[in-house]
Coordinates of C-alpha atoms and ligand atoms in Angstrom, one line a residue:
M255 CA 89.9 103.4 106.0
C256 CA 91.9 100.4 106.8
G257 CA 95.7 100.5 106.5
I258 CA 98.3 98.0 105.3
V259 CA 102.4 97.8 105.6
G260 CA 104.5 95.0 104.4
Y261 CA 108.4 94.3 104.6
V262 CA 110.7 92.0 102.8
G263 CA 114.7 92.8 103.7
P264 CA 117.2 91.9 106.1
R265 CA 116.0 93.6 109.2
L266 CA 113.4 92.0 111.5
A267 CA 110.2 92.9 110.2
T268 CA 108.0 93.1 113.4
P269 CA 109.2 96.5 114.8
L270 CA 109.1 97.8 111.5
L271 CA 105.4 96.8 110.7
L272 CA 104.2 98.1 113.8
E273 CA 105.8 101.2 113.9
G274 CA 103.9 101.1 110.3
L275 CA 100.7 100.3 111.6
K276 CA 101.2 103.0 114.2
R277 CA 101.5 105.6 111.7
L278 CA 98.7 104.4 109.8
E279 CA 96.2 104.2 113.0
Y280 CA 94.5 107.0 111.9
R281 CA 93.2 105.5 108.7
G282 CA 91.0 103.2 110.8
Y283 CA 91.8 101.6 114.6
D284 CA 89.2 98.8 115.7
S285 CA 91.5 96.1 115.2
A286 CA 94.9 95.2 114.0
G287 CA 97.2 92.1 112.8
I288 CA 100.2 90.8 111.4
A289 CA 101.8 88.1 109.6
I290 CA 105.5 87.0 109.8
M291 CA 107.5 84.1 108.1
N292 CA 109.3 82.9 111.1
G293 CA 111.5 80.1 109.1
N294 CA 108.4 77.6 109.1
G295 CA 105.9 79.0 107.6
V296 CA 103.3 82.0 108.2
E297 CA 102.4 82.7 112.0
T298 CA 100.0 85.3 112.7
R299 CA 99.0 88.0 116.1
K300 CA 95.9 89.6 115.8
A301 CA 94.1 91.7 118.6
P302 CA 90.8 93.7 118.5
G303 CA 91.2 97.3 119.7
K304 CA 94.0 99.7 119.2
I305 CA 97.6 98.8 118.0
S306 CA 99.0 99.2 121.3
E307 CA 97.0 96.0 122.2
L308 CA 98.6 94.0 119.2
E309 CA 102.1 95.3 120.5
A310 CA 101.1 94.2 123.8
L311 CA 100.3 91.1 122.3
M312 CA 103.4 90.5 120.3
T313 CA 105.6 91.6 123.5
A314 CA 104.3 88.7 125.3
S315 CA 104.2 86.1 122.3
P316 CA 106.8 87.5 119.6
V317 CA 107.4 86.2 116.0
H318 CA 110.7 86.6 114.5
G319 CA 111.3 86.7 111.0
T320 CA 112.6 89.1 108.2
L321 CA 109.3 88.9 105.6
G322 CA 105.9 90.2 106.7
I323 CA 102.7 91.8 106.2
A324 CA 100.5 93.9 108.9
H325 CA 97.1 95.4 108.8
T326 CA 94.9 98.3 110.8
R327 CA 90.9 97.5 110.4
W328 CA 88.0 99.7 110.0
A329 CA 85.3 97.4 109.9
T330 CA 83.0 96.7 106.9
H331 CA 81.7 93.2 107.2
G332 CA 81.9 91.5 110.3
A333 CA 82.2 93.0 114.0
P334 CA 85.6 94.2 115.1
N335 CA 86.5 91.4 116.9
F336 CA 89.5 89.0 117.1
V337 CA 88.3 86.6 114.4
N338 CA 87.6 89.0 111.7
A339 CA 90.8 91.3 112.2
H340 CA 93.4 90.5 109.4
P341 CA 95.5 88.4 107.9
Q342 CA 92.6 86.2 107.3
L343 CA 94.1 82.8 106.4
D344 CA 93.1 79.7 104.3
C345 CA 92.0 76.1 105.2
E346 CA 95.5 75.0 105.8
E347 CA 96.9 78.3 107.3
R348 CA 99.5 78.4 104.4
I349 CA 98.1 81.4 102.5
A350 CA 97.9 84.8 104.8
V351 CA 95.8 87.7 103.4
V352 CA 95.6 91.9 104.5
H353 CA 92.6 93.9 102.2
N354 CA 91.3 96.9 102.1
G355 CA 88.0 97.3 100.2
I356 CA 85.1 95.5 99.9
I357 CA 84.2 92.3 98.0
E358 CA 81.0 92.6 96.5
N359 CA 80.5 89.2 95.2
G360 CA 81.6 87.8 98.6
S361 CA 78.7 86.1 99.6
A362 CA 78.6 84.0 96.1
L363 CA 82.1 83.2 96.9
R364 CA 82.0 82.2 99.6
Q365 CA 78.9 79.6 99.2
A366 CA 81.2 78.4 96.4
L367 CA 83.9 78.0 98.1
E368 CA 82.0 76.0 101.2
D369 CA 80.7 73.8 98.3
L370 CA 83.8 72.8 98.0
G371 CA 84.9 72.0 101.4
H372 CA 86.5 75.3 102.6
T373 CA 86.1 76.2 105.9
F374 CA 85.4 79.6 107.1
R375 CA 86.3 81.1 110.6
S376 CA 85.5 85.0 109.9
D377 CA 82.2 87.1 109.2
T378 CA 84.6 89.2 106.8
D379 CA 84.7 89.0 102.9
T380 CA 88.6 89.3 102.6
E381 CA 88.7 85.6 104.1
V382 CA 87.1 84.8 100.3
L383 CA 90.4 85.7 99.2
S384 CA 92.8 83.7 101.3
H385 CA 90.3 80.7 100.5
L386 CA 90.3 81.8 96.9
I387 CA 94.4 81.6 96.7
E388 CA 94.2 78.7 98.5
E389 CA 92.0 76.8 95.6
T390 CA 94.0 78.3 92.6
Y391 CA 97.6 78.2 94.3
D392 CA 99.7 75.6 91.8
G393 CA 103.5 76.3 93.0
N394 CA 103.4 80.2 91.9
L395 CA 102.0 82.6 94.4
E396 CA 101.5 85.8 92.2
E397 CA 99.8 83.2 89.8
A398 CA 97.2 82.3 92.1
V399 CA 96.5 85.6 93.4
I400 CA 95.9 86.6 89.7
E401 CA 93.6 83.7 89.1
A402 CA 91.6 84.4 92.7
L403 CA 91.5 87.9 91.9
S404 CA 89.9 87.3 88.0
K405 CA 87.1 86.0 90.2
V406 CA 86.3 88.6 92.5
E407 CA 84.2 91.8 91.9
G408 CA 84.9 95.1 94.7
T409 CA 87.8 96.8 95.4
Y410 CA 90.8 95.8 97.0
G411 CA 94.4 96.8 98.1
I412 CA 95.9 93.5 99.3
A413 CA 99.0 91.7 100.3
V414 CA 99.3 88.4 100.5
V415 CA 102.0 86.1 101.8
S416 CA 102.5 82.0 101.6
T417 CA 104.1 79.4 103.2
D418 CA 105.0 77.5 99.9
D419 CA 106.7 80.8 98.9
P420 CA 108.4 82.0 101.7
N421 CA 110.7 84.7 100.3
K422 CA 107.7 86.7 98.7
I423 CA 105.0 89.3 99.3
V424 CA 102.6 89.8 96.3
A425 CA 100.2 92.7 96.3
A426 CA 97.6 94.1 94.2
R427 CA 95.4 96.9 93.7
K428 CA 92.1 97.6 92.5
G429 CA 90.4 100.8 93.7
S430 CA 92.1 101.0 97.2
P431 CA 95.6 102.8 97.2
L432 CA 98.8 100.6 97.3
L433 CA 102.6 101.6 96.8
V434 CA 105.7 100.0 96.9
G435 CA 108.7 101.8 98.9
L436 CA 112.3 101.0 97.6
G437 CA 114.7 101.0 100.6
E438 CA 118.5 99.8 100.3
G439 CA 118.4 96.1 99.8
E440 CA 114.5 95.9 101.3
Y441 CA 111.2 96.7 100.1
F442 CA 108.3 97.7 101.5
I443 CA 104.3 97.4 100.4
A444 CA 101.8 100.4 102.0
S445 CA 98.5 101.6 101.8
D446 CA 100.0 105.2 102.9
V447 CA 103.4 106.9 102.3
S448 CA 103.4 108.1 105.9
A449 CA 103.8 104.1 106.9
I450 CA 107.4 104.0 105.1
L451 CA 108.6 107.3 105.3
A452 CA 110.7 106.7 108.3
H453 CA 112.5 104.5 105.9
T454 CA 112.3 105.2 102.4
R455 CA 110.9 108.1 100.3
Q456 CA 111.4 106.5 96.7
V457 CA 107.9 104.9 96.3
I458 CA 106.0 103.6 93.0
Y459 CA 102.3 104.0 93.1
L460 CA 100.2 101.3 91.9
D461 CA 97.3 101.9 89.4
D462 CA 94.1 99.9 89.4
G463 CA 94.5 96.4 87.6
D464 CA 98.8 96.4 88.7
L465 CA 100.5 93.6 91.0
A466 CA 103.6 94.2 93.1
V467 CA 106.0 91.0 93.6
L468 CA 108.6 91.7 96.6
D469 CA 111.2 89.5 97.3
R470 CA 114.4 89.7 98.8
D471 CA 116.8 90.3 95.5
G472 CA 114.0 93.3 94.1
Y473 CA 110.6 93.7 93.4
R474 CA 108.6 93.3 89.9
I475 CA 105.3 95.4 88.9
I476 CA 103.1 93.2 86.5
D477 CA 99.7 93.0 85.0
M478 CA 96.6 90.9 85.2
N479 CA 98.1 89.0 82.5
A480 CA 101.2 88.3 84.6
S481 CA 103.5 90.7 82.1
P482 CA 106.1 93.1 83.3
L483 CA 105.2 96.9 83.6
T484 CA 107.4 99.5 84.3
K485 CA 106.5 102.4 86.4
D486 CA 108.2 106.0 87.3
V487 CA 110.2 106.2 90.9
A488 CA 108.4 109.0 92.5
S489 CA 110.4 110.8 95.4
I490 CA 108.0 112.2 98.5
D491 CA 109.1 115.5 99.8
W492 CA 107.4 114.8 103.1
D493 CA 109.6 115.1 106.4
L494 CA 109.2 112.3 109.3
D495 CA 108.6 115.5 111.5
M496 CA 105.3 116.3 109.2
I497 CA 104.0 112.9 110.4
E498 CA 104.4 113.7 113.9
R499 CA 103.3 115.1 116.8
G500 CA 106.0 117.8 117.4
G501 CA 105.1 118.3 121.4
F502 CA 101.5 119.0 120.9
P503 CA 99.1 116.7 122.6
H504 CA 97.1 115.9 119.7
F505 CA 97.7 115.8 115.8
M506 CA 94.5 118.2 115.7
L507 CA 95.9 120.5 117.5
K508 CA 99.5 120.4 116.0
E509 CA 97.5 120.8 112.9
I510 CA 95.2 123.4 113.6
F511 CA 98.3 125.7 114.6
E512 CA 100.3 124.7 111.3
Q513 CA 97.6 126.8 109.2
P514 CA 99.4 130.4 109.0
D515 CA 102.4 128.2 107.4
T516 CA 99.5 126.0 105.7
V517 CA 97.9 128.5 104.1
K518 CA 101.0 130.5 102.9
N519 CA 102.3 127.3 101.3
T520 CA 99.1 127.1 99.3
M521 CA 99.4 130.5 97.9
R522 CA 103.3 130.2 97.7
G523 CA 104.7 131.1 94.2
R524 CA 100.7 131.6 93.0
L525 CA 100.1 135.3 93.8
L526 CA 100.5 137.6 91.3
P527 CA 100.4 141.4 93.6
E528 CA 101.4 143.4 90.3
T529 CA 98.6 142.0 87.8
G530 CA 96.1 141.1 90.6
T531 CA 95.7 137.7 89.8
A532 CA 97.1 134.2 90.4
K533 CA 99.1 131.6 88.5
L534 CA 98.2 128.0 88.7
G535 CA 100.1 126.1 86.1
G536 CA 98.9 122.6 87.5
L537 CA 95.5 123.2 85.9
N538 CA 96.9 122.1 82.2
M539 CA 94.5 124.8 80.6
T540 CA 95.3 127.9 78.2
S541 CA 93.2 131.1 79.2
E542 CA 91.1 130.2 76.4
E543 CA 90.0 126.4 77.7
L544 CA 89.4 128.3 81.0
L545 CA 86.7 130.3 79.2
S546 CA 85.3 127.8 77.2
F547 CA 83.0 126.3 79.6
D548 CA 79.4 126.6 80.2
N549 CA 79.1 125.8 83.9
I550 CA 81.1 124.4 86.8
L551 CA 80.0 121.6 89.1
I552 CA 82.3 121.0 92.0
T553 CA 81.8 117.6 94.0
A554 CA 83.1 116.4 97.4
C555 CA 82.6 114.7 100.6
G556 CA 82.5 116.1 104.5
T557 CA 84.9 118.9 104.8
S558 CA 86.0 119.0 101.1
W559 CA 81.9 119.6 100.3
H560 CA 82.2 122.5 103.1
S561 CA 84.8 124.0 101.0
A562 CA 83.2 123.2 97.5
L563 CA 80.3 125.6 99.1
I564 CA 82.5 128.2 99.6
G565 CA 84.3 127.8 96.4
E566 CA 80.5 128.2 94.7
F567 CA 80.2 131.4 96.4
L568 CA 83.7 132.7 95.3
I569 CA 83.7 131.6 91.8
E570 CA 79.7 133.0 91.5
D571 CA 80.7 135.9 93.0
L572 CA 84.3 137.1 91.6
A573 CA 84.1 135.4 88.2
R574 CA 80.3 135.2 87.5
S575 CA 80.0 132.0 86.4
P576 CA 77.6 129.6 87.2
V577 CA 78.4 126.6 89.8
E578 CA 77.0 123.9 91.3
V579 CA 78.0 121.6 94.3
E580 CA 77.1 118.4 94.8
Y581 CA 78.0 115.7 97.1
A582 CA 79.9 113.2 95.5
S583 CA 77.8 110.0 97.0
E584 CA 74.7 111.7 95.7
M585 CA 76.1 112.7 91.9
R586 CA 77.2 109.1 91.1
Y587 CA 73.8 108.1 91.5
R588 CA 71.4 110.3 90.1
N589 CA 71.7 112.2 86.1
P590 CA 73.5 115.6 87.0
I591 CA 74.0 117.8 83.6
I592 CA 77.5 117.3 82.6
T593 CA 78.6 118.0 79.5
E594 CA 82.2 118.4 77.6
K595 CA 81.2 122.1 78.4
T596 CA 81.2 121.3 81.8
L597 CA 84.2 121.9 84.5
C598 CA 84.4 119.7 87.2
I599 CA 86.2 120.3 90.0
V600 CA 87.2 117.6 92.4
I601 CA 88.1 118.2 96.4
S602 CA 89.6 115.9 98.4
Q603 CA 92.1 115.9 101.1
S604 CA 93.4 112.4 100.6
G605 CA 92.5 112.1 97.0
E606 CA 91.3 108.4 97.5
T607 CA 87.8 109.2 99.2
A608 CA 85.5 106.4 97.0
D609 CA 82.8 108.4 96.4
T610 CA 84.5 111.4 95.3
L611 CA 86.6 109.3 93.1
A612 CA 83.9 107.5 91.4
A613 CA 82.4 111.0 90.6
M614 CA 84.9 112.2 89.3
R615 CA 85.2 109.1 87.3
E616 CA 81.5 109.7 85.9
A617 CA 81.7 113.3 85.2
Q618 CA 85.1 112.6 83.1
R619 CA 83.4 109.9 81.1
R620 CA 80.4 112.0 80.5
G621 CA 82.9 114.3 78.4
A622 CA 84.1 116.9 81.7
R623 CA 87.2 118.0 82.3
A624 CA 88.2 117.2 85.8
L625 CA 90.5 119.2 88.1
G626 CA 91.3 118.0 91.3
I627 CA 92.2 120.2 94.6
V628 CA 94.0 117.7 96.4
N629 CA 96.4 117.4 99.3
V630 CA 98.0 114.1 98.8
V631 CA 100.5 114.1 96.2
G632 CA 100.2 111.0 93.7
S633 CA 96.8 110.1 95.4
T634 CA 94.3 108.4 92.9
I635 CA 92.4 111.7 92.4
A636 CA 95.6 113.8 91.8
R637 CA 96.5 111.3 89.0
E638 CA 93.3 110.9 87.2
S639 CA 92.2 114.3 87.2
D640 CA 93.3 116.5 84.3
G641 CA 95.3 118.9 86.0
G642 CA 94.3 120.8 89.3
I643 CA 95.7 122.3 92.2
Y644 CA 97.9 121.0 95.2
I645 CA 96.8 122.6 98.3
H646 CA 100.5 122.2 100.0
A647 CA 99.1 121.9 103.7
G648 CA 101.2 118.4 104.5
P649 CA 100.3 115.4 105.6
E650 CA 96.9 115.8 107.8
I651 CA 96.8 112.9 110.4
G652 CA 93.7 114.0 112.8
V653 CA 90.8 112.3 111.5
A654 CA 88.8 115.9 111.8
S655 CA 90.4 117.8 109.1
T656 CA 91.0 121.2 109.7
K657 CA 94.2 123.0 107.8
A658 CA 92.8 121.1 104.7
F659 CA 90.0 123.1 105.2
S660 CA 91.8 126.4 104.9
S661 CA 93.5 125.6 102.2
Q662 CA 91.3 124.1 100.3
V663 CA 89.6 127.6 100.4
T664 CA 92.6 129.7 99.7
A665 CA 93.5 127.3 96.5
L666 CA 89.5 127.9 95.6
A667 CA 90.0 131.1 96.3
L668 CA 93.2 131.5 93.8
F669 CA 91.1 129.9 91.0
A670 CA 88.4 132.0 91.6
L671 CA 90.6 134.7 91.5
K672 CA 92.3 133.7 88.0
L673 CA 89.1 132.7 86.5
A674 CA 87.6 136.3 87.5
R675 CA 90.5 138.1 85.8
L676 CA 89.9 136.4 82.7
R677 CA 86.2 137.5 82.5
G678 CA 86.6 140.8 83.6
L679 CA 87.0 141.4 87.1
T680 CA 89.6 144.5 87.3
E681 CA 93.4 144.8 88.3
L682 CA 92.4 146.9 90.8
E683 CA 89.6 144.7 92.4
G684 CA 92.5 141.8 91.8
K685 CA 95.1 143.4 93.6
H686 CA 92.7 144.4 96.7
I687 CA 91.8 140.6 97.0
V688 CA 95.7 139.8 96.5
E689 CA 96.0 142.0 99.2
A690 CA 93.7 140.5 102.0
M691 CA 95.2 136.9 100.8
Q692 CA 98.5 137.9 101.6
K693 CA 97.6 139.2 105.3
L694 CA 95.8 135.8 106.2
P695 CA 98.4 133.6 107.7
D696 CA 99.4 136.5 110.1
Q697 CA 95.6 136.8 110.9
I698 CA 95.2 133.4 111.6
A699 CA 98.4 133.3 114.0
E700 CA 96.9 136.2 116.1
I701 CA 93.4 134.0 116.3
L702 CA 95.8 131.0 117.4
E703 CA 96.9 134.1 120.1
T704 CA 93.4 133.4 121.8
A705 CA 93.4 129.7 121.7
P706 CA 93.6 130.1 126.0
A707 CA 90.5 132.4 126.0
I708 CA 89.1 129.7 123.8
E709 CA 89.9 126.8 126.1
E710 CA 88.1 128.9 128.9
I711 CA 84.6 129.3 127.1
A712 CA 85.0 124.9 126.0
E713 CA 85.1 124.7 129.6
Q714 CA 81.7 126.0 130.1
F715 CA 80.4 123.8 127.3
K716 CA 81.7 120.5 127.8
D717 CA 78.9 119.1 129.3
V718 CA 76.2 120.2 126.7
T719 CA 74.3 117.8 124.5
N720 CA 73.2 120.4 121.7
F721 CA 74.9 123.3 119.8
L722 CA 74.0 125.2 117.2
Y723 CA 76.2 127.0 114.5
L724 CA 74.4 130.0 112.6
G725 CA 76.4 132.1 109.6
R726 CA 74.8 134.1 106.5
G727 CA 76.4 134.2 103.2
Y728 CA 79.9 132.8 103.3
N729 CA 80.0 131.6 106.6
F730 CA 76.9 129.5 106.2
P731 CA 79.5 126.8 105.3
A732 CA 81.6 127.8 107.8
A733 CA 78.4 127.5 110.1
L734 CA 78.2 123.6 108.7
E735 CA 81.7 123.3 109.3
G736 CA 82.0 124.4 112.6
A737 CA 79.3 122.0 113.4
L738 CA 80.7 119.0 112.0
K739 CA 83.9 119.5 113.6
L740 CA 82.4 119.5 117.2
K741 CA 80.0 116.5 116.3
E742 CA 82.6 114.2 115.0
I743 CA 85.0 114.9 117.7
S744 CA 83.1 115.6 120.9
Y745 CA 79.8 113.5 119.9
I746 CA 77.7 116.3 121.0
H747 CA 75.0 116.9 118.6
A748 CA 75.7 119.6 116.9
E749 CA 73.6 121.6 113.7
G750 CA 74.8 124.4 111.2
Y751 CA 72.3 126.6 109.7
P752 CA 71.9 129.6 107.1
A753 CA 71.0 131.8 110.3
A754 CA 67.6 133.3 108.5
E755 CA 66.5 129.8 108.3
M756 CA 66.6 129.5 111.8
K757 CA 63.1 130.6 111.8
H758 CA 61.9 127.9 109.7
G759 CA 62.2 125.5 112.8
P760 CA 65.4 124.8 114.5
I761 CA 64.0 128.1 116.9
A762 CA 61.8 125.8 118.2
L763 CA 64.9 124.1 120.0
I764 CA 65.8 127.4 121.6
D765 CA 66.0 127.9 125.3
E766 CA 68.7 128.5 128.0
N767 CA 70.3 125.6 127.6
M768 CA 70.9 125.6 123.9
P769 CA 74.3 127.2 122.7
V770 CA 74.4 129.4 119.6
V771 CA 77.2 129.9 117.9
F772 CA 77.1 132.7 115.2
I773 CA 79.5 133.6 113.0
A774 CA 79.3 137.9 112.7
P775 CA 81.9 139.5 111.2
H776 CA 81.7 142.7 110.1
D777 CA 80.8 141.8 106.6
S778 CA 78.2 142.6 104.2
V779 CA 75.1 140.8 105.9
F780 CA 76.0 142.1 109.7
D781 CA 73.0 143.7 110.2
K782 CA 71.1 140.8 109.4
I783 CA 73.0 138.3 111.7
V784 CA 72.5 141.0 114.5
S785 CA 68.5 140.3 114.1
N786 CA 69.3 136.6 114.6
I787 CA 71.3 136.9 117.4
H788 CA 68.5 139.2 118.7
E789 CA 66.0 136.7 118.1
V790 CA 67.9 133.7 120.4
K791 CA 68.5 136.2 123.0
A792 CA 64.9 137.0 122.9
R793 CA 63.9 133.0 123.6
S794 CA 66.9 132.6 126.4
G795 CA 69.6 131.3 124.1
C796 CA 72.9 131.2 125.2
V797 CA 75.2 133.1 122.5
I798 CA 78.7 132.7 121.6
A799 CA 79.8 134.9 118.6
L800 CA 82.6 135.1 116.2
T801 CA 82.8 139.4 115.7
S802 CA 85.8 141.7 114.1
R803 CA 85.0 144.5 116.1
S804 CA 83.3 145.9 119.3
E805 CA 79.4 146.7 118.2
P806 CA 76.9 148.7 120.1
A807 CA 74.3 147.0 118.2
L808 CA 75.4 144.0 120.0
A809 CA 76.0 145.4 123.4
G810 CA 74.6 143.1 126.3
K811 CA 73.4 140.5 123.5
L812 CA 76.6 138.2 123.5
D813 CA 77.2 135.8 126.4
Y814 CA 80.6 135.1 125.1
E815 CA 82.8 136.5 122.5
I816 CA 85.6 135.4 120.3
R817 CA 87.4 138.3 118.0
I818 CA 88.8 137.4 114.8
P819 CA 90.8 140.0 112.7
E820 CA 89.0 141.7 109.8
T821 CA 89.2 140.8 106.1
I822 CA 86.8 141.1 102.9
D823 CA 83.9 139.1 103.3
M824 CA 84.9 136.2 101.1
F825 CA 88.3 135.5 103.4
T826 CA 85.9 135.2 106.7
P827 CA 85.2 131.7 106.5
I828 CA 89.1 130.7 106.2
L829 CA 89.8 133.1 109.5
A830 CA 86.0 131.9 111.2
S831 CA 86.7 127.8 110.6
V832 CA 90.1 128.5 113.2
P833 CA 88.6 129.3 116.3
L834 CA 85.5 127.1 115.5
Q835 CA 87.8 124.2 115.3
L836 CA 89.8 125.1 118.8
L837 CA 86.1 125.7 120.2
A838 CA 85.5 122.1 119.0
Y839 CA 88.9 120.7 120.2
Y840 CA 88.8 121.8 123.8
I841 CA 85.2 120.9 124.2
A842 CA 86.1 117.2 123.0
V843 CA 89.4 116.9 125.3
K844 CA 87.6 117.8 128.5
R845 CA 85.0 115.5 127.4
G846 CA 88.0 113.1 127.7
A847 CA 87.2 111.9 123.9
N848 CA 90.0 110.9 121.6
V849 CA 90.3 113.7 119.1
D850 CA 92.8 112.1 116.8
Q851 CA 91.3 109.1 116.4
P852 CA 87.3 109.7 117.1
R853 CA 84.8 106.5 117.3
N854 CA 83.4 105.0 114.1
L855 CA 85.4 107.4 111.6
A856 CA 88.4 106.9 109.4
K857 CA 90.5 109.2 107.9
S858 CA 90.0 108.1 104.3
V859 CA 86.9 107.0 103.3
T860 CA 88.0 104.3 100.6
V861 CA 84.4 102.3 100.7
E862 CA 81.2 103.7 98.9
Ligands
LIG1058 C1 85.6 115.8 108.8 C2 86.4 115.1 107.7 C3 85.7 114.2 106.8 C4 86.7 114.4 105.4 C5 85.6 113.4 104.2 C6 86.6 113.9 102.8 O1 86.7 116.5 109.3 O2 87.6 115.0 107.6 O3 84.5 115.0 106.3 O4 86.6 115.7 104.6 O5 85.6 112.6 104.4 O6 87.5 113.4 102.8 P1 88.8 113.8 102.0 O7 88.4 115.2 101.5 O8 90.0 113.2 101.7 O9 88.2 113.2 100.3

């Protein structure tokens, strides 16, 4: 959501912080700001809109200094405007705070601080923090931060600087990710490693309750009692070119085109073709333990929830284990059946989604074992889960998830295969699945070659207002995902449905103005979906079909056809998702939308 970056060292802070903010812009982008220690005290610049607005302001009105903090905002409390942008200051403008998260008792604290004479300028919950720190400051910034935070309920990742302690950044984390970057004689704080990757790959992940104190001589990690903590230094293996566009006009397109490699990376070293199974060391579980669960619960949000649905089909189909899928945001607030005999699989690209993290913690609290299927190494879900599968898709910067989806489904297929082989799937059946999996990267590459034809189809639909996506079996979740991709980046209303459900309501929407995307590969439900296509054509709907071979049954029924290679049923959603991503992408671009930063969205949803 929001992003934080901070720097202390010998170099000028402004260009480093602006560069970091640009790399964080994908996380949230309605306003931004910087606080620099300029030799006399804290000096701030803030601007609503994109980072480029802040950059222009700083070119016109520069600030020089070698220590500073910066923020890109995704509004929660208060409109995205100048006053609500961070940093937020105290009354005397000596303390500057940037904050990710939500202060839940912000209103009560604000009232109490106003009663003590503090004057607030913004509508943000964050401003409470700067005034609280001002109220508690007694010559030591970290002590003031600790005391202020002890009064706060909610979540935060914060960075604080003060005129009275001009060589120090104090940062703290509770529920919102933060890491310290260690350079050569310089130190960074960031909410996301991409902000500082150009300068260091050595990082320390803060845990909830940790504070970091950075100054020109080094860093200290302390707890809320100011006692020193010893933390491991992690080495990041992402390269800089992985977080750059590499000649593509958008990150989303780059990431769509990366999928032959990313799916391969998810499988790398994990398939055992000789025995028709998969090796997943990160699960941290013996075969006996894997067989000891009564049920599996998969929880996630958004695109990851669509992967979860496919995971349910895969695991039930192959391993014959009962699986339930829950929206993480719903699971937390009902009373699901979770015991010590439940295996909870948690899917999250970012590993930081607040609802997913909270659902995982709740499942663990009830005794379940949690496995994370996560992309971002070192993220909170990755660290707090009891084991899991890294999908190794590399950084996903485009706000619309693409390569993470195909890799999540691949990881779920590996897990389903492994479990299934333990539960009686034959070696021959296992080998058949492994063979089909190995072909996927080349098949995705084949689909990508049809991008120009998909772009032409997109041209025909750039001005429509509605879309329907229909699929059956494994491709029902693919239909949901296709619709989500289109709506989130093009702002065209789109719905996904199981194709046969159309008759129970949505069919009323069908006329010549309604494009209907059918996912119709030659799978076990093909004949059924042919009937649904006929039903749409009978009502003059416009059919765009994803097919895997020339089908006489569809002659004259398709207005547009996109071909995908043949695979076994369970892998059709991986292949189908690629042209659906491209279709959404090209339609959005032709409508002039900013596909990498769709309105109102944020990459990592770290508030509930
Ligand atoms: C859609 C999208 C979101 C995310 C969701 C969960 O394109 O990206 O729906 O899938 O916010 O995010 P993660 O997977 O990071 O938990």
